[in-house]
Amino acid sequence: MVTSSAPGKVYLFGEHAVVYGEPAVPCAIERRARVTVEERAEGVRVHAGDLTLDGFTVEYDDAAAGHPDVDVPDSLVEAGVGYVNEAISQARDAADDGTAGFDVTVDSEIPLGAGIGSSAAVVVAAIDAATRELGVELSREELADRAYRVEYTVQDGQASRADTFCSTMGGAVRVEGEDCRTLPAPDLPFVIGYDGGAGDTGALVAGVRDLKETYGFAADTVAAIGDIVRRGEAALADGDVAELGRLMDFNHGLLEALGVSSRSLDAMVWAARDAGAPGAKLTGAGGGGCVVALDETTETATALEYTPGCQQAFRAELDTDGVRVEGR
Ligand code: MEV
């Protein structure tokens, strides 16, 4: 039996545009998904105790993925099961053992579909634990690559390497197409607001693609996000929180224009700004879920707690570890 964990992340800049080859800078945060894998005779059994859902257990094998009877949106459960299933396929492939069966237990502090990297963290931790259980130790580069292939498959070819690379490596990273690297970064004062909801990443990415293909100005908006990221990298290197905040505000405006914000995300962004946060934006695919703000003081977290539509506000530290083994 092996337990591995991997961190969630926030996007300082660049989600959605990264899917079209623009750079993005996600940062890993100290909220983890833990996945325990134990080999069994055949088939795959998944227990998911806490995904900020009611908790569900699903038993299935590869031939006929069972349809779970749970009181949560089908699309989220299907996506969750799909990610674990594909992660297991990658582990089998890496270990050259096409029929290995597994008991998989997922225990995550990262809300599902909320834009702070639950699927990438679960996939990275699952591949790591399952390959180790089969006696294979992957390099971090290979692990990140296999995790990306899982997201690519589950999200119908609409995924970047950003989430999975960040969750594998930890810290701040920069991803532009195939080029993935870690960045030196100060520990930024992240405050996260969560509306209790979730977005459908595949549908949101498809919506941006449609806009981009229909309107030249939508394509320009995607390119402008890339410009923000390039400016943001310099601000990050200088630890210039005021400039990072201005750029985050601008990035949120462009994501809003691309149709991926929501009333509750906008309300939380404005609450953070009104509380004096240097900057705030939605993080991840959008449609619901989380915003990330920068604020050294306690003002933003307090304001978010009193914002209608905000279910939880918390401070998050940069996680420099990335994936790690928790136990055997
Ligand atoms: C989702 O967390 C981030 C997106 O940019 C999709 C991706 O990069 O795969 C929306």
CSV table of N, CA and C in Angstrom, one decimal, residues 83-182:
chain,number,residue,atom,x,y,z
A,83,TYR,N,-10.9,10.8,-14.3
A,83,TYR,CA,-9.5,11.1,-14.0
A,83,TYR,C,-8.8,9.9,-13.4
A,84,VAL,N,-9.5,9.3,-12.4
A,84,VAL,CA,-8.8,8.2,-11.6
A,84,VAL,C,-8.6,7.0,-12.6
A,85,ASN,N,-9.6,6.7,-13.4
A,85,ASN,CA,-9.5,5.6,-14.4
A,85,ASN,C,-8.3,5.8,-15.3
A,86,GLU,N,-8.2,7.0,-15.9
A,86,GLU,CA,-7.1,7.3,-16.8
A,86,GLU,C,-5.7,7.3,-16.1
A,87,ALA,N,-5.7,7.8,-14.8
A,87,ALA,CA,-4.5,7.7,-14.1
A,87,ALA,C,-4.0,6.3,-13.8
A,88,ILE,N,-5.0,5.4,-13.6
A,88,ILE,CA,-4.6,4.0,-13.4
A,88,ILE,C,-4.1,3.4,-14.7
A,89,SER,N,-4.7,3.8,-15.8
A,89,SER,CA,-4.2,3.3,-17.1
A,89,SER,C,-2.7,3.7,-17.3
A,90,GLN,N,-2.4,5.0,-17.0
A,90,GLN,CA,-1.0,5.5,-17.1
A,90,GLN,C,-0.1,4.7,-16.2
A,91,ALA,N,-0.5,4.4,-15.0
A,91,ALA,CA,0.3,3.7,-14.1
A,91,ALA,C,0.6,2.3,-14.6
A,92,ARG,N,-0.5,1.6,-15.1
A,92,ARG,CA,-0.3,0.3,-15.7
A,92,ARG,C,0.7,0.3,-16.8
A,93,ASP,N,0.5,1.3,-17.7
A,93,ASP,CA,1.4,1.4,-18.8
A,93,ASP,C,2.9,1.6,-18.4
A,94,ALA,N,3.0,2.5,-17.4
A,94,ALA,CA,4.4,2.8,-17.0
A,94,ALA,C,5.1,1.6,-16.4
A,95,ALA,N,4.3,0.8,-15.7
A,95,ALA,CA,4.8,-0.4,-15.0
A,95,ALA,C,4.7,-1.7,-16.0
A,96,ASP,N,4.2,-1.4,-17.2
A,96,ASP,CA,4.1,-2.5,-18.1
A,96,ASP,C,3.3,-3.7,-17.6
A,97,ASP,N,2.2,-3.4,-16.9
A,97,ASP,CA,1.4,-4.4,-16.3
A,97,ASP,C,-0.1,-4.0,-16.6
A,98,GLY,N,-0.6,-4.4,-17.7
A,98,GLY,CA,-1.9,-4.0,-18.2
A,98,GLY,C,-3.1,-4.4,-17.4
A,99,THR,N,-2.9,-5.4,-16.5
A,99,THR,CA,-4.1,-5.9,-15.8
A,99,THR,C,-4.1,-5.7,-14.3
A,100,ALA,N,-3.1,-5.0,-13.8
A,100,ALA,CA,-3.1,-4.8,-12.3
A,100,ALA,C,-4.4,-4.2,-11.8
A,101,GLY,N,-4.9,-4.8,-10.7
A,101,GLY,CA,-6.1,-4.3,-10.1
A,101,GLY,C,-5.7,-3.4,-8.9
A,102,PHE,N,-6.6,-2.5,-8.5
A,102,PHE,CA,-6.2,-1.6,-7.4
A,102,PHE,C,-7.4,-1.2,-6.6
A,103,ASP,N,-7.2,-1.0,-5.3
A,103,ASP,CA,-8.1,-0.3,-4.4
A,103,ASP,C,-7.5,1.1,-4.3
A,104,VAL,N,-8.3,2.1,-4.7
A,104,VAL,CA,-7.8,3.5,-4.7
A,104,VAL,C,-8.7,4.3,-3.7
A,105,THR,N,-8.0,5.0,-2.7
A,105,THR,CA,-8.8,5.9,-1.8
A,105,THR,C,-8.3,7.3,-2.0
A,106,VAL,N,-9.2,8.2,-2.3
A,106,VAL,CA,-8.9,9.6,-2.5
A,106,VAL,C,-9.4,10.4,-1.3
A,107,ASP,N,-8.5,11.2,-0.8
A,107,ASP,CA,-8.9,12.0,0.3
A,107,ASP,C,-8.3,13.4,0.1
A,108,SER,N,-9.2,14.3,-0.3
A,108,SER,CA,-8.7,15.6,-0.8
A,108,SER,C,-9.2,16.8,0.0
A,109,GLU,N,-8.2,17.7,0.2
A,109,GLU,CA,-8.6,19.0,0.9
A,109,GLU,C,-9.0,20.1,-0.1
A,110,ILE,N,-9.0,19.6,-1.4
A,110,ILE,CA,-9.2,20.6,-2.5
A,110,ILE,C,-10.6,20.4,-3.1
A,111,PRO,N,-11.5,21.4,-3.0
A,111,PRO,CA,-12.8,21.2,-3.6
A,111,PRO,C,-12.8,20.8,-5.0
A,112,LEU,N,-13.7,19.9,-5.4
A,112,LEU,CA,-13.7,19.4,-6.8
A,112,LEU,C,-14.2,20.5,-7.7
A,113,GLY,N,-13.5,20.7,-8.8
A,113,GLY,CA,-14.0,21.6,-9.9
A,113,GLY,C,-14.0,23.0,-9.5
A,114,ALA,N,-13.2,23.4,-8.5
A,114,ALA,CA,-13.3,24.8,-7.9
A,114,ALA,C,-12.2,25.7,-8.4
A,115,GLY,N,-11.4,25.2,-9.3
A,115,GLY,CA,-10.4,26.1,-9.9
A,115,GLY,C,-9.1,26.1,-9.2
A,116,ILE,N,-9.0,25.2,-8.1
A,116,ILE,CA,-7.7,25.2,-7.4
A,116,ILE,C,-7.0,23.8,-7.5
A,117,GLY,N,-7.3,23.2,-8.7
A,117,GLY,CA,-6.4,22.1,-9.1
A,117,GLY,C,-6.7,20.7,-8.5
A,118,SER,N,-8.0,20.4,-8.2
A,118,SER,CA,-8.3,19.1,-7.6
A,118,SER,C,-8.0,18.0,-8.5
A,119,SER,N,-8.4,18.1,-9.8
A,119,SER,CA,-8.2,17.0,-10.7
A,119,SER,C,-6.7,16.7,-10.9
A,120,ALA,N,-5.9,17.8,-11.1
A,120,ALA,CA,-4.5,17.6,-11.3
A,120,ALA,C,-3.8,16.9,-10.1
A,121,ALA,N,-4.2,17.4,-8.9
A,121,ALA,CA,-3.6,16.9,-7.7
A,121,ALA,C,-3.9,15.4,-7.5
A,122,VAL,N,-5.2,15.0,-7.8
A,122,VAL,CA,-5.6,13.6,-7.6
A,122,VAL,C,-4.9,12.8,-8.7
A,123,VAL,N,-4.8,13.3,-9.9
A,123,VAL,CA,-4.1,12.5,-11.0
A,123,VAL,C,-2.7,12.3,-10.7
A,124,VAL,N,-2.0,13.3,-10.3
A,124,VAL,CA,-0.5,13.2,-10.0
A,124,VAL,C,-0.3,12.3,-8.8
A,125,ALA,N,-1.1,12.5,-7.8
A,125,ALA,CA,-0.9,11.6,-6.6
A,125,ALA,C,-1.2,10.1,-6.9
A,126,ALA,N,-2.3,9.9,-7.7
A,126,ALA,CA,-2.7,8.6,-8.1
A,126,ALA,C,-1.7,7.9,-8.9
A,127,ILE,N,-1.1,8.6,-9.9
A,127,ILE,CA,-0.1,7.9,-10.8
A,127,ILE,C,1.1,7.6,-9.9
A,128,ASP,N,1.5,8.5,-9.1
A,128,ASP,CA,2.7,8.3,-8.2
A,128,ASP,C,2.5,7.1,-7.3
A,129,ALA,N,1.4,7.1,-6.6
A,129,ALA,CA,1.1,6.0,-5.7
A,129,ALA,C,1.0,4.6,-6.4
A,130,ALA,N,0.3,4.6,-7.5
A,130,ALA,CA,0.0,3.4,-8.2
A,130,ALA,C,1.3,2.8,-8.9
A,131,THR,N,2.1,3.7,-9.4
A,131,THR,CA,3.4,3.2,-10.0
A,131,THR,C,4.3,2.6,-8.9
A,132,ARG,N,4.4,3.4,-7.8
A,132,ARG,CA,5.2,2.9,-6.7
A,132,ARG,C,4.7,1.5,-6.1
A,133,GLU,N,3.4,1.4,-6.1
A,133,GLU,CA,2.8,0.2,-5.6
A,133,GLU,C,3.2,-1.0,-6.5
A,134,LEU,N,3.4,-0.7,-7.8
A,134,LEU,CA,3.8,-1.7,-8.8
A,134,LEU,C,5.4,-1.8,-8.9
A,135,GLY,N,6.1,-1.1,-8.0
A,135,GLY,CA,7.5,-1.2,-7.9
A,135,GLY,C,8.3,-0.3,-8.9
A,136,VAL,N,7.6,0.7,-9.4
A,136,VAL,CA,8.3,1.6,-10.4
A,136,VAL,C,8.3,3.0,-9.8
A,137,GLU,N,9.5,3.7,-10.0
A,137,GLU,CA,9.6,5.1,-9.5
A,137,GLU,C,9.8,6.0,-10.7
A,138,LEU,N,8.8,6.8,-11.0
A,138,LEU,CA,9.0,7.7,-12.2
A,138,LEU,C,9.7,8.9,-11.8
A,139,SER,N,10.4,9.5,-12.8
A,139,SER,CA,11.0,10.8,-12.6
A,139,SER,C,9.8,11.8,-12.5
A,140,ARG,N,10.1,13.0,-11.9
A,140,ARG,CA,9.0,14.0,-11.8
A,140,ARG,C,8.5,14.4,-13.2
A,141,GLU,N,9.5,14.5,-14.1
A,141,GLU,CA,9.2,14.9,-15.5
A,141,GLU,C,8.2,13.9,-16.1
A,142,GLU,N,8.5,12.6,-16.0
A,142,GLU,CA,7.7,11.6,-16.6
A,142,GLU,C,6.3,11.6,-15.9
A,143,LEU,N,6.3,11.8,-14.6
A,143,LEU,CA,5.0,11.8,-13.9
A,143,LEU,C,4.2,13.0,-14.4
A,144,ALA,N,4.8,14.1,-14.5
A,144,ALA,CA,4.0,15.3,-15.0
A,144,ALA,C,3.5,15.1,-16.4
A,145,ASP,N,4.3,14.5,-17.2
A,145,ASP,CA,3.9,14.2,-18.6
A,145,ASP,C,2.7,13.2,-18.6
A,146,ARG,N,2.8,12.2,-17.8
A,146,ARG,CA,1.7,11.2,-17.8
A,146,ARG,C,0.4,11.8,-17.2
A,147,ALA,N,0.6,12.6,-16.2
A,147,ALA,CA,-0.6,13.3,-15.6
A,147,ALA,C,-1.2,14.2,-16.7
A,148,TYR,N,-0.4,14.9,-17.4
A,148,TYR,CA,-0.9,15.8,-18.5
A,148,TYR,C,-1.7,15.0,-19.5
A,149,ARG,N,-1.2,13.8,-19.9
A,149,ARG,CA,-1.9,12.9,-20.8
A,149,ARG,C,-3.3,12.5,-20.3
A,150,VAL,N,-3.4,12.3,-19.0
A,150,VAL,CA,-4.7,12.0,-18.4
A,150,VAL,C,-5.6,13.2,-18.6
A,151,GLU,N,-5.2,14.4,-18.3
A,151,GLU,CA,-6.1,15.6,-18.4
A,151,GLU,C,-6.5,15.8,-19.8
A,152,TYR,N,-5.5,15.6,-20.7
A,152,TYR,CA,-5.8,15.8,-22.1
A,152,TYR,C,-6.9,14.8,-22.6
A,153,THR,N,-6.8,13.6,-22.2
A,153,THR,CA,-7.8,12.6,-22.6
A,153,THR,C,-9.2,12.9,-22.0
A,154,VAL,N,-9.2,13.2,-20.7
A,154,VAL,CA,-10.5,13.4,-20.0
A,154,VAL,C,-11.1,14.7,-20.5
A,155,GLN,N,-10.3,15.7,-20.8
A,155,GLN,CA,-10.8,17.0,-21.2
A,155,GLN,C,-10.9,17.1,-22.8
A,156,ASP,N,-11.0,15.9,-23.4
A,156,ASP,CA,-11.2,15.9,-24.9
A,156,ASP,C,-10.2,16.7,-25.6
A,157,GLY,N,-8.9,16.6,-25.2
A,157,GLY,CA,-7.9,17.2,-26.0
A,157,GLY,C,-7.7,18.7,-25.7
A,158,GLN,N,-8.5,19.2,-24.7
A,158,GLN,CA,-8.4,20.6,-24.4
A,158,GLN,C,-7.8,20.8,-23.0
A,159,ALA,N,-6.5,20.7,-23.0
A,159,ALA,CA,-5.8,20.8,-21.7
A,159,ALA,C,-4.4,21.3,-21.9
A,160,SER,N,-3.9,22.1,-21.0
A,160,SER,CA,-2.5,22.5,-21.0
A,160,SER,C,-1.7,21.7,-20.0
A,161,ARG,N,-0.4,21.8,-20.0
A,161,ARG,CA,0.4,21.1,-19.1
A,161,ARG,C,0.5,21.9,-17.7
A,162,ALA,N,-0.2,23.0,-17.6
A,162,ALA,CA,0.1,23.9,-16.5
A,162,ALA,C,-0.3,23.3,-15.1
A,163,ASP,N,-1.6,22.7,-15.0
A,163,ASP,CA,-2.0,22.2,-13.7
A,163,ASP,C,-1.2,21.1,-13.3
A,164,THR,N,-1.0,20.1,-14.2
A,164,THR,CA,-0.3,18.9,-13.8
A,164,THR,C,1.2,19.1,-13.5
A,165,PHE,N,1.8,20.0,-14.3
A,165,PHE,CA,3.2,20.3,-14.0
A,165,PHE,C,3.4,21.0,-12.7
A,166,CYS,N,2.5,21.9,-12.4
A,166,CYS,CA,2.6,22.7,-11.1
A,166,CYS,C,2.4,21.8,-9.9
A,167,SER,N,1.4,20.9,-10.0
A,167,SER,CA,1.1,20.0,-8.9
A,167,SER,C,2.2,19.0,-8.7
A,168,THR,N,2.9,18.6,-9.7
A,168,THR,CA,4.0,17.7,-9.6
A,168,THR,C,5.2,18.4,-9.0
A,169,MET,N,5.5,19.5,-9.5
A,169,MET,CA,6.8,20.2,-9.1
A,169,MET,C,6.7,21.0,-7.8
A,170,GLY,N,5.5,21.6,-7.6
A,170,GLY,CA,5.3,22.5,-6.5
A,170,GLY,C,5.9,23.9,-6.8
A,171,GLY,N,5.7,24.9,-5.9
A,171,GLY,CA,6.2,26.2,-6.1
A,171,GLY,C,5.5,27.0,-7.2
A,172,ALA,N,6.1,28.0,-7.7
A,172,ALA,CA,5.6,28.7,-8.9
A,172,ALA,C,6.2,28.1,-10.1
A,173,VAL,N,5.4,28.0,-11.2
A,173,VAL,CA,5.9,27.4,-12.4
A,173,VAL,C,5.5,28.3,-13.6
A,174,ARG,N,6.2,28.1,-14.7
A,174,ARG,CA,5.8,28.8,-15.9
A,174,ARG,C,5.6,27.8,-17.0
A,175,VAL,N,4.5,27.8,-17.7
A,175,VAL,CA,4.2,26.8,-18.7
A,175,VAL,C,3.8,27.6,-20.0
A,176,GLU,N,4.5,27.2,-21.1
A,176,GLU,CA,4.2,27.8,-22.4
A,176,GLU,C,4.2,26.7,-23.4
A,177,GLY,N,3.1,26.2,-23.8
A,177,GLY,CA,3.1,25.0,-24.7
A,177,GLY,C,3.8,23.8,-24.0
A,178,GLU,N,4.9,23.3,-24.7
A,178,GLU,CA,5.6,22.1,-24.1
A,178,GLU,C,6.7,22.6,-23.1
A,179,ASP,N,6.9,23.9,-23.1
A,179,ASP,CA,8.0,24.4,-22.3
A,179,ASP,C,7.5,24.6,-20.8
A,180,CYS,N,8.0,23.8,-19.9
A,180,CYS,CA,7.6,23.9,-18.5
A,180,CYS,C,8.8,24.1,-17.6
A,181,ARG,N,8.7,25.1,-16.8
A,181,ARG,CA,9.9,25.3,-15.9
A,181,ARG,C,9.4,25.8,-14.5
A,182,THR,N,10.3,25.6,-13.5
A,182,THR,CA,9.9,26.2,-12.2
A,182,THR,C,10.5,27.6,-12.1
